C-alpha cells in the first residue's frame, strides 16, 4: 500500500472539517434532548422561592391533555408531591425529576382519582431511580392502611425486584402516616401544614399550606366553599384551587352530576372565596366539567372576581418569589415530552 504525505495545509483543512463535524454532532445531540421537554432550570429553586408544577389538572375521566390531579412543590431541599393521580409518574419523568429525590408524598383524600397513580409512582420510580430509602407518605385517616395493602398487593413484584434486579430493599417500602389538622413537618426552613376542608360526605379531606423563604402556597384539595380554607389561606402568595361546573340542562337531567357538583366549588363560589383570601395569584386545577366548556369557568369567575387568576394546565409551572410568575409548557411537550 502506498502512503502519501499530507501537507500542513491539507492537515489543517481536515482538522477544521473534523472540528466542525463534532460541533454539529454535539448540537444535534443537544437538540435531540431539548425540544419538547420541560427541563428543570436547577435542581432546587432559589432560597427565597417556592416552585410549583401542575403534574395533572384533570379528573377521573381519562383525557390525554389533562392527567389525574397531582402537584409538585419544590422548596429548599424538599420535593413534595401532593396527590398522585393518573400519569403523575410520566409527568415527573418529563420534568427530569428523579423519584429518588422526592422527599415526601402527601394525599388530600383517598378518592381513587387522587391515589390511583401512587403504585406507578412508587414502584416505577423505585425501578428507574434505584431509590434506596422508603417513601414518606402522609394523608388522612386510612392512608396507612392503604399503604400496607399496597405493599401486600405488590409483594411478589417487590420481592423479585430485590432478588433478581438487585434493587435496594428499602426503596420498595412506603413509610405511611395518618394525619389530621396539624403541622406535618417543619424542617430545613420548609413548613407544611395540613387542614380540614369540606368535600361533602368524603371525610376526612385535607388541604395543605407550604411556607418557605417568606413565601407561601395553599393547595385546596377537593372541597366545597370552605371557611377553614379561607382561614388558612390568608396572606398566601399562590392559591391552587379546584373548581367544578355543569350546565343547567346537565344538572336538571343527571342526578349523578348534581351530586358531583355539590361536593366541589363552583366558579361563583370560587370567586367569593378568592375575594376573601386575596392571593397574589389564584389558579384553577382539578377542573371538573359537565357539559360546559372550560372557558365558561373563567368567564363566570370573572363576573365577580377581578384579581389575578389563571386556568391551570398540565406541566404549568409557577415561580413564587417577590412576585408570582408563570412558565408554560409548549403543547408538544405536554403531549410527548421525554422519549
C-alpha positions in Angstrom: 0.0 0.0 0.0 1.3 3.4 -0.9 1.4 6.1 1.8 1.2 9.7 0.6 2.4 12.5 2.8 -0.2 15.0 3.8 0.7 18.7 3.5 0.3 21.0 6.5 -2.4 23.0 4.7 -4.3 19.8 3.9 -3.9 18.6 7.5 -5.3 21.9 8.9 -8.2 21.8 6.5 -9.1 18.3 7.6 -8.8 19.2 11.2 -11.1 22.2 10.7 -13.7 19.9 9.0 -13.4 17.4 11.8 -13.9 20.0 14.4 -16.9 21.4 12.6 -18.5 17.9 12.3 -18.0 17.4 16.1 -19.7 20.8 16.8 -22.6 19.9 14.6 -23.0 16.5 16.2 -22.9 18.0 19.6 -25.6 20.4 18.6 -27.8 17.7 17.2 -27.4 15.7 20.5 -28.5 18.8 22.4 -31.4 19.4 20.1 -32.5 15.8 20.4 -32.7 16.1 24.2 -34.1 19.7 24.4 -37.2 20.3 22.3 -40.5 19.3 23.7 -39.1 18.7 27.2 -39.7 20.5 30.5 -36.1 20.6 31.7 -35.7 21.8 35.2 -33.7 25.0 35.3 -32.0 23.9 38.5 -32.1 21.0 41.0 -33.8 23.3 43.5 -35.4 26.7 43.5 -33.6 29.8 45.0 -33.8 30.1 48.7 -36.5 32.7 48.6 -38.7 30.9 46.1 -41.2 28.1 46.0 -41.6 26.4 42.7 -44.9 24.7 41.9 -45.7 22.5 38.9 -49.1 21.1 38.0 -48.4 17.5 37.1 -52.1 16.8 36.4 -55.1 19.1 36.3 -57.8 16.6 35.3 -60.5 14.4 36.8 -61.3 10.6 36.7 -62.1 10.9 33.0 -59.0 9.6 31.1 -58.2 12.7 29.0 -54.8 12.8 27.3 -54.3 16.6 27.8 -55.2 16.6 31.5 -53.8 13.8 33.6 -55.1 13.0 37.1 -54.7 15.5 39.9 -51.2 15.9 41.1 -48.9 18.8 42.1 -45.1 19.0 42.6 -44.0 21.6 45.1 -40.2 22.3 45.4 -38.9 24.4 48.3 -35.5 24.4 49.8 -34.3 20.8 49.6 -37.8 19.4 49.6 -39.5 17.9 46.5 -43.1 17.2 47.6 -45.9 15.6 45.6 -49.4 16.4 46.6 -51.9 13.7 45.3 -50.9 11.1 42.8 -53.5 10.9 40.0 -53.2 9.0 36.8 -50.0 9.9 34.9 -48.0 11.6 37.7 -45.0 9.3 37.0 -45.0 10.3 33.4 -45.1 14.0 34.2 -42.4 13.7 36.7 -40.3 11.9 34.1 -40.9 14.7 31.6 -39.6 17.2 34.2 -36.4 15.2 34.7 -37.2 14.9 38.4 -35.8 11.7 39.8 -38.1 9.7 42.1 -35.1 9.2 44.4 -35.1 13.0 45.0 -38.8 13.1 46.1 -38.8 13.8 49.9 -42.5 13.2 50.5 -45.9 12.4 49.1 -49.0 14.0 50.7 -52.6 13.0 49.9 -55.6 15.3 50.3 -58.1 12.4 50.4 -58.5 8.8 49.3 -60.7 9.2 46.3 -59.3 6.9 43.6 -58.5 9.7 41.1 -56.2 11.2 43.6 -54.3 8.0 44.5 -54.5 5.7 41.5 -51.1 6.8 40.3 -49.4 6.0 43.6 -48.4 2.4 42.8 -46.9 3.6 39.5 -45.0 6.5 41.1 -43.7 4.3 43.9 -42.8 1.2 42.1 -41.8 2.5 38.7 -39.9 5.3 40.4 -38.1 2.7 42.5 -37.1 0.7 39.4 -35.8 3.6 37.3 -34.1 5.6 40.1 -33.0 2.7 42.3 -34.2 4.7 45.3 -32.6 3.4 48.5 -34.9 4.9 51.1 -38.6 4.4 51.9 -41.0 6.9 50.6 -42.6 9.1 53.2 -46.4 9.2 52.7 -48.8 11.4 54.6 -52.6 11.5 54.3 -55.9 11.5 56.1 -57.2 8.6 58.2 -56.9 5.4 56.1 -53.7 6.3 54.4 -51.5 3.9 56.4 -53.9 1.0 55.9 -54.0 1.7 52.2 -50.2 1.7 52.1 -50.0 -1.6 53.9 -52.4 -3.1 51.5 -50.4 -1.8 48.5 -47.2 -3.3 49.9 -49.1 -6.6 50.3 -50.6 -6.5 46.8 -47.3 -5.9 45.2 -45.2 -8.2 47.5 -44.4 -10.6 44.6 -43.1 -7.8 42.4 -41.2 -6.1 45.3 -39.5 -9.4 46.3 -38.4 -10.3 42.8 -37.1 -6.8 42.1 -34.8 -7.2 45.1 -33.7 -10.7 44.3 -33.5 -10.5 40.6 -32.9 -6.8 39.8 -30.9 -6.2 42.9 -32.9 -3.1 43.8 -32.3 -1.6 47.3 -35.0 -3.2 49.5 -35.8 -0.1 51.5 -36.8 1.8 48.3 -39.7 -0.6 47.9 -41.3 0.5 51.1 -43.9 3.2 51.9 -43.5 4.9 55.3 -47.1 6.0 55.7 -48.7 8.1 58.5 -52.3 9.2 59.1 -52.6 12.9 59.8 -55.3 15.4 60.7 -55.2 19.2 61.0 -51.6 19.8 62.1 -48.1 20.9 61.2 -47.0 17.9 59.1 -43.3 18.8 59.4 -41.0 21.9 59.8 -37.5 21.2 58.5 -34.8 23.0 56.6 -36.8 26.2 56.6 -39.9 24.5 55.0 -43.1 24.1 56.9 -46.1 22.1 55.7 -49.4 22.5 57.4 -52.5 20.3 56.8 -56.1 21.5 57.5 -59.5 20.1 57.1 -61.7 21.0 54.1 -65.3 20.2 53.2 -65.6 17.6 50.5 -69.2 16.7 51.4 -69.6 13.1 52.5 -65.9 12.4 51.8 -64.4 12.7 55.2 -61.7 13.4 56.2 -60.4 15.6 53.4 -57.3 17.8 53.7 -55.9 20.9 52.2 -52.2 21.9 52.6 -50.2 25.1 53.1 -46.5 25.3 52.4 -44.3 28.1 53.8 -40.7 28.6 52.9 -38.4 31.6 52.5 -41.1 34.1 53.3 -43.3 32.7 50.5 -46.5 30.6 50.8 -48.6 28.3 48.7 -52.0 26.8 49.6 -53.5 23.7 47.8 -57.2 23.2 48.3 -57.5 19.5 47.5 -61.2 18.6 46.8 -63.5 20.9 48.7 -66.7 22.9 48.7 -66.6 26.5 49.6 -64.6 26.2 52.8 -64.3 28.9 55.6 -61.5 26.8 57.1 -59.5 27.0 53.9 -60.1 30.8 53.8 -58.6 31.0 57.3 -55.5 29.0 56.4 -55.0 30.8 53.1 -54.9 34.3 54.4 -51.9 36.2 53.1 -51.0 33.4 50.7 -48.9 34.1 47.6 -50.3 31.3 45.4 -53.6 29.6 45.9 -54.3 26.5 43.8 -58.0 25.6 44.0 -60.3 23.1 42.4 -63.4 24.1 40.5 -66.5 22.3 39.1 -69.2 23.4 36.7 -72.2 21.9 34.9 -74.8 23.3 32.5 -78.3 23.8 33.8 -79.6 21.1 31.5 -77.0 18.6 32.8 -77.9 19.4 36.4 -81.6 19.0 35.7 -81.4 15.7 34.0 -78.5 14.0 35.8 -78.6 13.2 39.5 -75.0 12.0 39.5 -73.8 15.3 38.1 -75.8 17.1 40.8 -74.0 15.0 43.5 -70.6 15.7 42.0 -71.1 19.5 41.7 -72.4 19.5 45.3 -69.1 18.1 46.5 -67.0 20.8 44.8 -66.6 24.5 44.4 -68.5 26.3 41.6 -66.9 29.2 39.8 -69.3 31.6 41.6 -68.2 30.2 45.0 -64.5 30.3 43.9 -64.9 34.0 43.1 -66.3 34.7 46.5 -63.5 32.7 48.2 -60.8 34.5 46.1 -62.2 37.8 47.1 -61.9 36.9 50.8 -58.4 35.4 50.5 -57.0 37.9 48.0 -54.0 35.8 47.0 -51.2 37.2 44.7 -52.4 34.6 42.2 -55.3 32.2 42.2 -55.1 29.1 39.9 -57.7 26.6 38.9 -56.6 23.0 38.9 -58.6 19.7 39.1 -61.1 21.1 36.7 -64.4 19.2 36.8 -66.7 19.9 33.9 -70.1 18.6 33.0 -71.5 19.7 29.7 -69.8 23.2 29.8 -66.7 24.5 28.0 -63.7 25.3 30.1 -63.9 28.9 29.0 -67.1 29.3 31.0 -65.3 28.6 34.2 -63.1 31.7 33.8 -65.9 33.9 32.4 -68.2 33.1 35.3 -65.5 33.6 37.9 -64.5 36.9 36.3 -68.0 38.3 36.8 -67.3 38.9 40.5 -63.6 38.4 40.9 -61.2 40.8 39.3 -57.9 39.7 40.9 -55.1 37.7 39.3 -56.4 34.4 38.0 -55.1 31.6 35.9 -56.6 28.5 34.4 -54.2 25.7 35.1 -52.7 23.3 32.5 -50.6 20.2 32.9 -46.9 21.0 33.4 -47.7 24.7 34.0 -45.1 25.9 36.5 -45.3 28.8 39.0 -42.3 30.6 40.5 -43.4 32.1 43.8 -40.8 34.8 44.7 -41.1 38.6 45.0 -43.9 38.1 42.5 -45.6 35.0 41.1 -44.6 34.3 37.6 -45.9 31.6 35.2 -43.9 29.2 33.0 -46.0 27.5 30.3 -45.1 24.2 28.6 -45.4 24.0 24.8 -48.3 21.8 23.8 -46.0 19.3 22.1 -44.1 18.9 25.4 -47.2 18.2 27.3 -48.2 15.6 24.7 -44.8 13.9 24.2 -42.0 15.1 26.4 -39.0 13.0 27.0 -38.6 9.9 24.8 
